């Protein structure tokens, strides 16, 4: 009997092409009922493309999809939903100005005689959120809730549609360590109930913690499937990158020089409430050191960086950069001595509909090197972009003329880092620089930041990844509810102690205190 397949979903010999690139080249993936199956690969290996084919967002040139042994056609996401397939996308598909409840029921509304039955919908969502411990405020607007909350909304959206096959695309890229643990528990619970999960990631710890099996893709090709119980992080990283990867940061102790950045009694207002998002913060960063601002997401780190870079106006205190007071300078004036790798690569890092080469010279097109008499020197821009693309291994279908929007998230990130580091400024502000990057790319970015430090740059790092904080920084400053509550030496602390400061349970800096 054909229906007795042990696989709930089979993707057989899938090929998907885009201009200049074979994103999926003859890939076969088989998902068992009730298992958590991880899909591992570098940035741009074709993971998201393959899942988008399963969800009906793309049509493959070759291959077939089977559900319970039967061939199915998935022309669009509505077909996928009808087959019980749901997907949480890497960049959330939510409508900012709608409430949480409206986002969850959108497209699957309960109506009676053409009228929306909101009460029933609310009851069902409340029941789901209680059952799975996914607490959300149903009446909040999406634009006002944290990223972790937005992810819960996406998961509830899948559950509301009674999906049995759940696809998570890089679900932990934007979460805090606590939220990641919660998500892992939720995934285990789903699998325990017989739901089948496809989990796209490149974080090896998470795979070891939660997945039953792992399939690895590299450069659009299928490398193999292994049982998690029979493998380790080293073998997986080798399958994924094709070589051995240095999983620890290698660096000598810092020898800090002159002060490059100083904040004194610095405050930035909040967009969400009447309190300050950053309140009376003082610290400095010197040449030749990496100072890391650590904390749980939403404790003022974003507003702190926006205040320093000029994206937000402070309402108190001063910022001094290379001896100059820049508190009220324009963004362009500040850019003279500062590089900024922003947290939101789409909003503040790239112009998505520009080409890669145009994005590479966004702050520099006025330099004599790139313009003459007000006209852009295209040949200079192109050769500059080609150099950076090669140096930083930025992968894209059509090289310098690739439209930024069409690149994988990790390669967009590499392009921003290439541009900012190459600008060669005394201060580098790096916010979540390795978010969404694979082990090979993380190894490279960490080495870049350390070598910039060793060349005498001041590096201000903002990171939510505890391992990154511990291994990359020379000093750690912890932010909690808009204030600095701790200064720690990474060589004399551990993740547990750092966690206590992050949760506000400990502090070693007085009220309105400063860290030098």
Coordinates of C-alpha atoms in Angstrom, one line a residue:
X1 CA 0.0 0.0 0.0
X2 CA 1.6 3.2 -1.2
X3 CA 0.2 5.3 1.7
X4 CA 2.2 3.5 4.4
X5 CA 5.3 5.7 3.8
X6 CA 7.3 6.2 7.0
X7 CA 8.0 9.8 5.7
X8 CA 5.3 12.5 6.2
X9 CA 7.1 14.7 3.6
X10 CA 9.5 13.8 0.9
X11 CA 11.2 16.3 -1.4
X12 CA 12.8 14.3 -4.2
X13 CA 15.5 15.6 -6.6
X14 CA 14.5 19.2 -6.2
X15 CA 16.2 21.7 -8.5
X16 CA 15.6 25.5 -8.3
X17 CA 17.5 28.1 -10.3
X18 CA 17.7 31.9 -10.2
X19 CA 19.7 34.1 -12.6
X20 CA 23.3 33.2 -12.4
X21 CA 22.9 30.6 -9.6
X22 CA 21.6 27.1 -8.9
X23 CA 20.1 27.6 -5.5
X24 CA 19.0 23.9 -5.1
X25 CA 20.8 21.3 -7.2
X26 CA 19.1 17.9 -7.1
X27 CA 18.3 17.9 -3.4
X28 CA 16.4 15.1 -1.7
X29 CA 15.1 15.6 1.9
X30 CA 12.9 13.2 3.9
X31 CA 11.0 14.1 7.0
X32 CA 9.6 11.4 9.4
X33 CA 6.4 11.9 11.4
X34 CA 7.0 13.3 14.8
X35 CA 10.7 14.1 14.3
X36 CA 12.7 17.4 14.6
X37 CA 14.8 17.4 11.4
X38 CA 17.5 20.1 11.2
X39 CA 18.5 21.6 7.9
X40 CA 22.1 22.9 8.2
X41 CA 24.2 24.9 5.8
X42 CA 26.3 28.0 5.3
X43 CA 24.7 31.3 4.3
X44 CA 23.4 31.0 0.8
X45 CA 23.6 27.2 0.8
X46 CA 20.0 27.0 -0.4
X47 CA 18.2 26.2 2.9
X48 CA 15.6 28.9 2.8
X49 CA 15.0 28.4 -1.0
X50 CA 14.3 24.7 -0.4
X51 CA 11.8 25.5 2.4
X52 CA 10.2 28.2 0.2
X53 CA 9.6 25.5 -2.5
X54 CA 7.9 23.3 0.1
X55 CA 5.8 26.2 1.3
X56 CA 4.7 27.0 -2.3
X57 CA 6.6 30.4 -2.6
X58 CA 8.7 29.0 -5.4
X59 CA 8.1 26.4 -8.1
X60 CA 11.0 24.0 -8.7
X61 CA 12.3 23.4 -12.2
X62 CA 12.7 19.7 -11.4
X63 CA 11.7 17.2 -8.7
X64 CA 8.5 16.3 -6.8
X65 CA 7.1 16.6 -3.4
X66 CA 5.2 13.8 -1.6
X67 CA 3.1 13.8 1.5
X68 CA 2.5 10.4 3.1
X69 CA 3.8 8.8 -0.1
X70 CA 1.4 10.6 -2.4
X71 CA 2.7 13.2 -4.9
X72 CA 1.3 16.7 -4.2
X73 CA 1.4 20.0 -6.1
X74 CA 2.0 23.1 -4.0
X75 CA 1.3 26.1 -6.2
X76 CA 1.2 28.7 -3.4
X77 CA 1.1 29.0 0.4
X78 CA -2.6 28.4 0.5
X79 CA -2.0 24.9 -1.0
X80 CA 0.7 24.4 1.7
X81 CA -1.7 25.4 4.4
X82 CA -4.4 23.0 3.1
X83 CA -1.8 20.2 3.3
X84 CA -1.1 21.2 7.0
X85 CA 2.3 22.8 6.2
X86 CA 3.2 26.1 8.1
X87 CA 6.3 28.2 8.1
X88 CA 7.9 30.8 10.4
X89 CA 10.0 32.9 8.1
X90 CA 13.5 34.3 9.0
X91 CA 12.2 37.9 8.4
X92 CA 8.8 37.8 10.0
X93 CA 5.7 38.2 7.7
X94 CA 3.7 40.4 10.0
X95 CA 1.7 43.6 9.4
X96 CA 3.2 46.2 11.8
X97 CA 0.0 48.3 12.3
X98 CA -2.3 45.4 13.0
X99 CA -2.9 43.9 16.4
X100 CA -1.4 40.6 17.4
X101 CA -4.8 38.9 17.1
X102 CA -5.5 40.3 13.7
X103 CA -2.1 39.1 12.4
X104 CA -2.8 35.6 13.7
X105 CA -6.3 35.2 12.1
X106 CA -5.4 37.1 8.8
X107 CA -6.2 34.8 5.9
X108 CA -7.9 32.2 8.1
X109 CA -10.7 34.2 9.5
X110 CA -13.8 32.6 11.1
X111 CA -16.8 34.3 9.6
X112 CA -20.5 33.8 9.9
X113 CA -22.7 35.3 7.2
X114 CA -19.8 37.4 6.1
X115 CA -19.1 38.8 9.6
X116 CA -15.8 38.3 11.4
X117 CA -16.2 36.1 14.5
X118 CA -13.5 37.7 16.6
X119 CA -14.6 36.2 19.9
X120 CA -14.2 32.6 18.7
X121 CA -10.8 33.5 17.2
X122 CA -9.7 35.1 20.5
X123 CA -10.8 32.0 22.5
X124 CA -8.9 29.7 20.2
X125 CA -5.7 31.8 20.3
X126 CA -5.9 32.2 24.1
X127 CA -6.3 28.4 24.5
X128 CA -3.3 27.8 22.2
X129 CA -1.1 30.4 24.0
X130 CA -2.0 28.8 27.4
X131 CA -1.4 25.3 26.2
X132 CA 2.0 26.0 24.7
X133 CA 3.2 28.7 27.1
X134 CA 3.3 31.3 24.3
X135 CA 2.2 34.4 26.2
X136 CA 1.4 37.3 24.0
X137 CA -0.7 40.5 24.3
X138 CA -3.4 40.0 21.7
X139 CA -4.4 43.7 21.6
X140 CA -0.9 45.1 21.2
X141 CA 0.2 46.4 17.8
X142 CA 3.0 44.3 16.3
X143 CA 5.2 47.4 15.8
X144 CA 5.2 47.9 19.6
X145 CA 6.3 44.4 20.7
X146 CA 9.7 42.9 20.9
X147 CA 11.2 40.6 18.3
X148 CA 10.9 37.6 20.6
X149 CA 7.2 38.3 21.0
X150 CA 6.8 38.7 17.2
X151 CA 8.2 35.2 16.8
X152 CA 5.6 33.9 19.2
X153 CA 2.9 35.5 17.1
X154 CA 4.3 33.7 14.0
X155 CA 4.2 30.4 15.8
X156 CA 0.7 31.0 17.0
X157 CA -0.3 31.8 13.4
X158 CA 0.9 28.3 12.4
X159 CA -0.9 26.6 15.3
X160 CA -4.1 28.5 14.6
X161 CA -4.2 26.9 11.2
X162 CA -3.9 23.5 12.7
X163 CA -0.6 22.8 10.8
X164 CA 1.0 19.4 11.4
X165 CA 4.3 20.1 9.5
X166 CA 6.1 23.1 10.9
X167 CA 9.0 24.9 9.2
X168 CA 11.2 27.2 11.3
X169 CA 13.6 29.3 9.2
X170 CA 16.5 30.5 11.4
X171 CA 14.1 30.9 14.4
X172 CA 16.7 31.8 17.0
X173 CA 18.6 34.4 15.1
X174 CA 16.9 37.3 17.0
X175 CA 16.2 35.6 20.3
X176 CA 17.8 35.9 23.8
X177 CA 19.3 32.8 25.4
X178 CA 16.2 32.5 27.6
X179 CA 13.8 32.7 24.7
X180 CA 15.9 30.2 22.8
X181 CA 15.5 27.7 25.6
X182 CA 11.7 28.3 25.6
X183 CA 11.5 27.8 21.9
X184 CA 13.5 24.5 22.1
X185 CA 11.0 23.2 24.8
X186 CA 8.1 24.3 22.6
X187 CA 9.5 22.4 19.6
X188 CA 10.0 19.2 21.7
X189 CA 6.4 19.5 22.9
X190 CA 5.2 19.8 19.3
X191 CA 7.2 16.7 18.2
X192 CA 5.9 14.8 21.3
X193 CA 2.4 15.5 20.0
X194 CA 3.2 14.0 16.6
X195 CA 3.9 17.2 14.7
X196 CA 6.9 17.1 12.3
X197 CA 9.4 19.9 12.4
X198 CA 11.9 21.1 9.8
X199 CA 14.3 23.5 11.5
X200 CA 16.7 25.6 9.4
X201 CA 19.7 26.7 11.3
X202 CA 23.5 27.0 11.4
X203 CA 23.8 27.0 15.2
X204 CA 25.4 23.7 16.0
X205 CA 24.6 23.8 19.8
X206 CA 20.9 24.1 19.0
X207 CA 21.0 21.1 16.6
X208 CA 22.8 19.0 19.2
X209 CA 20.2 20.0 21.8
X210 CA 17.0 19.5 20.0
X211 CA 17.2 17.8 16.6
X212 CA 16.8 14.0 15.9
X213 CA 18.4 14.1 12.5
X214 CA 20.4 16.6 10.4
X215 CA 20.6 17.1 6.7
X216 CA 23.5 19.2 5.4
X217 CA 23.5 21.4 2.3
X218 CA 26.6 23.1 0.8
X219 CA 26.5 25.5 -2.1
X220 CA 23.1 24.3 -3.2
X221 CA 24.0 20.6 -3.1
X222 CA 22.9 17.8 -0.7
X223 CA 25.9 16.5 1.4
X224 CA 24.2 14.0 3.6
X225 CA 21.9 13.2 6.6
X226 CA 23.1 12.0 10.0
X227 CA 21.6 11.1 13.3
X228 CA 22.4 13.7 15.9
X229 CA 23.2 11.0 18.4
X230 CA 26.0 9.7 16.1
X231 CA 27.7 13.0 15.3
X232 CA 29.4 16.0 17.0
X233 CA 29.8 19.8 16.3
X234 CA 33.2 19.3 14.6
X235 CA 31.9 16.8 12.1
X236 CA 28.8 18.9 11.3
X237 CA 30.8 22.1 10.8
X238 CA 33.2 20.2 8.5
X239 CA 30.2 18.8 6.4
X240 CA 28.8 22.3 6.3
X241 CA 31.8 24.3 5.3
X242 CA 34.0 21.6 3.7
X243 CA 36.9 22.2 6.0
X244 CA 37.8 22.2 9.7
X245 CA 36.6 25.4 11.4
X246 CA 38.2 27.1 14.4
X247 CA 35.3 27.2 16.9
X248 CA 37.1 29.4 19.4
X249 CA 38.3 33.0 19.0
X250 CA 42.1 33.3 19.0
X251 CA 43.4 36.5 20.4
X252 CA 46.2 38.0 22.5
X253 CA 45.4 40.2 25.6
X254 CA 44.5 43.8 24.6
X255 CA 46.8 46.7 25.1
X256 CA 44.5 49.7 25.1
X257 CA 45.8 53.1 24.0
X258 CA 44.2 56.5 23.9
X259 CA 40.5 57.1 24.6
X260 CA 38.5 57.2 21.3
X261 CA 34.9 57.3 22.5
X262 CA 33.5 58.7 25.8
X263 CA 29.9 59.0 26.9
X264 CA 29.0 61.1 30.0
X265 CA 25.6 60.9 31.7
X266 CA 24.2 60.0 28.4
X267 CA 20.4 59.5 28.0
X268 CA 18.1 58.7 25.1
X269 CA 14.3 58.9 25.2
X270 CA 12.2 55.8 24.5
X271 CA 9.8 55.5 21.6
X272 CA 7.5 53.2 23.6
X273 CA 7.0 54.7 27.0
X274 CA 7.7 57.9 29.0
X275 CA 10.9 56.6 30.7
X276 CA 14.3 57.0 29.1
X277 CA 15.4 54.0 27.1
X278 CA 19.0 54.9 28.0
X279 CA 19.4 56.5 31.4
X280 CA 22.5 58.4 32.6
X281 CA 25.1 56.1 31.1
X282 CA 28.8 56.9 31.2
X283 CA 31.7 54.8 29.8
X284 CA 34.6 55.0 27.4
X285 CA 36.2 52.8 24.7
X286 CA 40.0 53.1 24.0
X287 CA 42.0 52.3 20.9
X288 CA 43.0 48.7 20.8
X289 CA 40.2 47.2 22.8
X290 CA 36.9 45.5 22.2
X291 CA 34.3 46.6 24.7
X292 CA 31.0 44.7 24.6
X293 CA 27.6 45.9 25.7
X294 CA 25.8 42.8 26.8
X295 CA 22.2 42.4 28.0
X296 CA 18.9 40.8 27.2
X297 CA 17.3 42.3 24.0
X298 CA 15.2 45.4 24.7
X299 CA 17.2 46.9 27.6
X300 CA 18.3 50.0 25.8
X301 CA 21.2 48.7 23.6
X302 CA 19.5 49.7 20.4
X303 CA 18.7 53.2 21.5
X304 CA 22.2 53.6 23.0
X305 CA 23.7 52.8 19.5
X306 CA 21.2 55.0 17.8
X307 CA 22.1 57.9 20.1
X308 CA 25.9 57.5 19.4
X309 CA 25.5 57.1 15.7
X310 CA 22.9 59.9 15.3
X311 CA 19.9 57.8 14.4
X312 CA 18.2 59.0 17.6
X313 CA 18.5 62.4 19.4
X314 CA 19.8 62.1 23.0
X315 CA 18.0 64.2 25.7
X316 CA 21.0 64.4 28.1
X317 CA 24.7 64.0 28.4
X318 CA 27.5 64.2 25.9
X319 CA 29.3 62.0 23.3
X320 CA 33.0 62.7 22.6
X321 CA 34.7 61.0 19.7
X322 CA 38.4 61.4 19.0
X323 CA 38.4 64.5 21.4
X324 CA 35.5 66.2 19.6
X325 CA 32.0 66.7 21.1
X326 CA 29.7 65.1 18.5
X327 CA 26.5 65.0 20.6
X328 CA 24.6 67.1 18.1
X329 CA 26.5 66.5 14.9
X330 CA 24.8 65.2 11.7
X331 CA 25.2 61.5 10.8
X332 CA 27.5 62.4 7.9
X333 CA 29.8 64.5 10.2
X334 CA 29.9 61.6 12.7
X335 CA 30.8 59.2 9.9
X336 CA 34.1 60.9 9.5
X337 CA 35.5 58.9 12.5
X338 CA 33.1 56.1 12.9
X339 CA 32.0 52.9 11.1
X340 CA 28.6 51.4 12.0
X341 CA 27.5 47.8 11.4
X342 CA 23.8 48.2 12.2
X343 CA 21.5 45.8 14.0
X344 CA 18.8 45.9 11.3
X345 CA 20.5 45.1 8.1
X346 CA 17.4 45.8 6.0
X347 CA 16.3 49.0 7.6
X348 CA 19.7 50.7 8.3
X349 CA 22.4 48.6 6.6
X350 CA 21.4 48.4 2.9
X351 CA 19.2 49.9 0.2
X352 CA 17.7 46.6 -0.8
X353 CA 16.8 47.6 -4.3
X354 CA 20.2 49.0 -5.1
X355 CA 22.9 46.7 -6.5
X356 CA 25.7 45.3 -4.3
X357 CA 28.3 47.8 -5.8
X358 CA 26.0 50.8 -5.1
X359 CA 25.6 49.6 -1.5
X360 CA 29.4 49.2 -1.1
X361 CA 29.9 53.0 -1.7
X362 CA 26.9 54.3 0.2
X363 CA 28.9 56.6 2.5
X364 CA 31.8 57.1 0.1
X365 CA 30.4 58.1 -3.3
X366 CA 31.5 61.7 -2.6
X367 CA 35.2 60.7 -2.2
X368 CA 37.3 61.9 -5.1
X369 CA 38.1 58.2 -5.8
X370 CA 34.5 57.6 -6.8
X371 CA 33.3 60.8 -8.4
X372 CA 34.6 63.5 -10.7
X373 CA 32.8 66.8 -11.1
X374 CA 29.6 65.3 -9.5
X375 CA 29.5 62.3 -11.7
X376 CA 30.0 58.8 -10.2
X377 CA 33.0 57.0 -11.7
X378 CA 31.3 53.6 -12.4
X379 CA 34.5 51.8 -13.2
X380 CA 36.1 52.8 -9.9
X381 CA 33.0 51.7 -8.0
X382 CA 32.9 48.4 -9.8
X383 CA 36.6 47.5 -9.2
X384 CA 36.3 48.6 -5.5
X385 CA 33.2 46.3 -5.1
X386 CA 34.9 43.4 -6.8
X387 CA 37.9 43.7 -4.4
X388 CA 35.6 43.6 -1.4
X389 CA 33.5 40.8 -2.7
X390 CA 36.5 38.7 -3.2
X391 CA 38.2 39.7 0.1
X392 CA 35.1 38.9 2.2
X393 CA 33.8 36.0 0.1
X394 CA 30.4 37.7 -0.5
X395 CA 28.4 35.2 -2.5
X396 CA 25.8 36.4 -5.0
X397 CA 24.3 35.3 -8.3
X398 CA 25.7 38.2 -10.4
X399 CA 28.6 39.7 -8.5
X400 CA 28.7 43.5 -8.2
X401 CA 25.4 44.0 -10.1
X402 CA 23.3 41.6 -7.9
X403 CA 20.4 43.4 -6.4
X404 CA 21.0 43.4 -2.6
X405 CA 17.4 42.1 -1.9
X406 CA 18.0 38.9 -3.8
X407 CA 21.0 37.8 -1.6
X408 CA 20.9 35.5 1.4
X409 CA 20.8 37.3 4.8
X410 CA 24.3 36.1 5.7
X411 CA 25.8 37.5 2.5
X412 CA 24.0 40.8 3.0
X413 CA 25.6 40.9 6.4
X414 CA 29.0 40.1 5.0
X415 CA 28.6 43.0 2.4
X416 CA 27.8 45.5 5.2
X417 CA 30.8 44.3 7.3
X418 CA 33.1 44.5 4.3
X419 CA 32.0 48.1 3.6
X420 CA 32.3 49.3 7.2
X421 CA 35.6 47.7 8.1
X422 CA 37.2 48.9 4.8
X423 CA 36.2 52.5 5.6
X424 CA 39.1 52.4 8.1
X425 CA 37.7 54.6 10.9
X426 CA 39.1 54.9 14.5
X427 CA 35.8 53.6 16.0
X428 CA 33.9 50.5 14.8
X429 CA 30.4 50.0 16.3
X430 CA 29.3 46.5 15.6
X431 CA 25.8 45.6 16.6
X432 CA 25.0 41.8 16.4
X433 CA 27.7 41.5 13.6
X434 CA 27.3 37.7 13.3
X435 CA 23.6 37.4 13.6
X436 CA 22.4 34.9 11.1
X437 CA 25.9 33.9 10.0
X438 CA 27.3 30.3 9.8
X439 CA 30.3 29.1 11.7
X440 CA 32.7 29.7 8.8
X441 CA 31.5 33.3 8.4
X442 CA 31.5 33.9 12.2
X443 CA 35.1 32.7 12.4
X444 CA 36.0 35.2 9.7
X445 CA 34.2 38.2 11.1
X446 CA 35.6 37.5 14.6
X447 CA 39.1 37.4 13.2
X448 CA 38.4 40.7 11.3
X449 CA 37.3 42.4 14.5
X450 CA 40.3 41.2 16.5
X451 CA 42.7 42.2 13.7
X452 CA 41.0 45.7 13.6
X453 CA 41.5 45.9 17.4
X454 CA 45.2 44.9 17.0
X455 CA 45.6 47.7 14.4
X456 CA 44.6 50.1 17.1
X457 CA 40.9 50.5 16.4
X458 CA 38.4 51.0 19.2
X459 CA 35.6 48.4 18.8
X460 CA 32.2 48.8 20.5
X461 CA 30.4 45.5 20.2
X462 CA 26.8 44.9 21.0
X463 CA 25.8 41.3 21.1
X464 CA 23.1 39.0 22.5
X465 CA 25.1 35.9 21.9
X466 CA 26.7 35.0 25.3
X467 CA 29.5 32.9 23.8
X468 CA 30.4 35.7 21.5
X469 CA 30.4 38.2 24.4
X470 CA 32.7 35.9 26.4
X471 CA 35.1 35.0 23.7
X472 CA 35.5 38.3 21.8
X473 CA 35.4 41.1 24.3
X474 CA 38.2 42.6 26.4
X475 CA 35.7 44.2 28.8
X476 CA 32.0 43.5 29.2
X477 CA 29.5 46.2 30.2
X478 CA 26.0 44.9 31.1
X479 CA 22.9 47.0 30.4
X480 CA 19.7 46.4 32.3
X481 CA 16.6 48.6 31.9
X482 CA 18.6 51.4 30.2
X483 CA 21.4 51.6 32.8
X484 CA 24.8 50.1 33.1
X485 CA 24.7 47.6 36.0
X486 CA 28.0 45.8 35.6
X487 CA 31.5 45.9 34.3
X488 CA 33.1 42.5 34.0
X489 CA 36.4 41.0 32.9
X490 CA 35.6 38.1 30.5
X491 CA 38.7 36.2 31.9
X492 CA 37.3 36.3 35.4
X493 CA 33.6 35.7 35.0
X494 CA 31.4 33.0 33.5
X495 CA 28.1 32.8 31.6
X496 CA 26.1 32.1 34.8
X497 CA 27.4 35.3 36.5
X498 CA 26.9 37.3 33.4
X499 CA 23.3 36.0 33.3
X500 CA 22.6 37.3 36.8
X501 CA 23.8 40.8 35.8
X502 CA 21.7 40.6 32.6
X503 CA 18.6 39.7 34.6
X504 CA 19.1 42.6 37.0
X505 CA 19.8 40.3 40.0
X506 CA 23.3 41.7 40.5
X507 CA 25.1 45.0 40.0
X508 CA 28.6 46.3 40.6
X509 CA 28.2 49.9 39.2
X510 CA 26.4 52.4 41.5
X511 CA 23.2 54.3 40.4
X512 CA 24.1 56.7 37.6
X513 CA 27.5 55.1 37.8
X514 CA 30.2 55.1 35.2
X515 CA 32.5 52.6 33.7
X516 CA 35.8 53.7 32.4

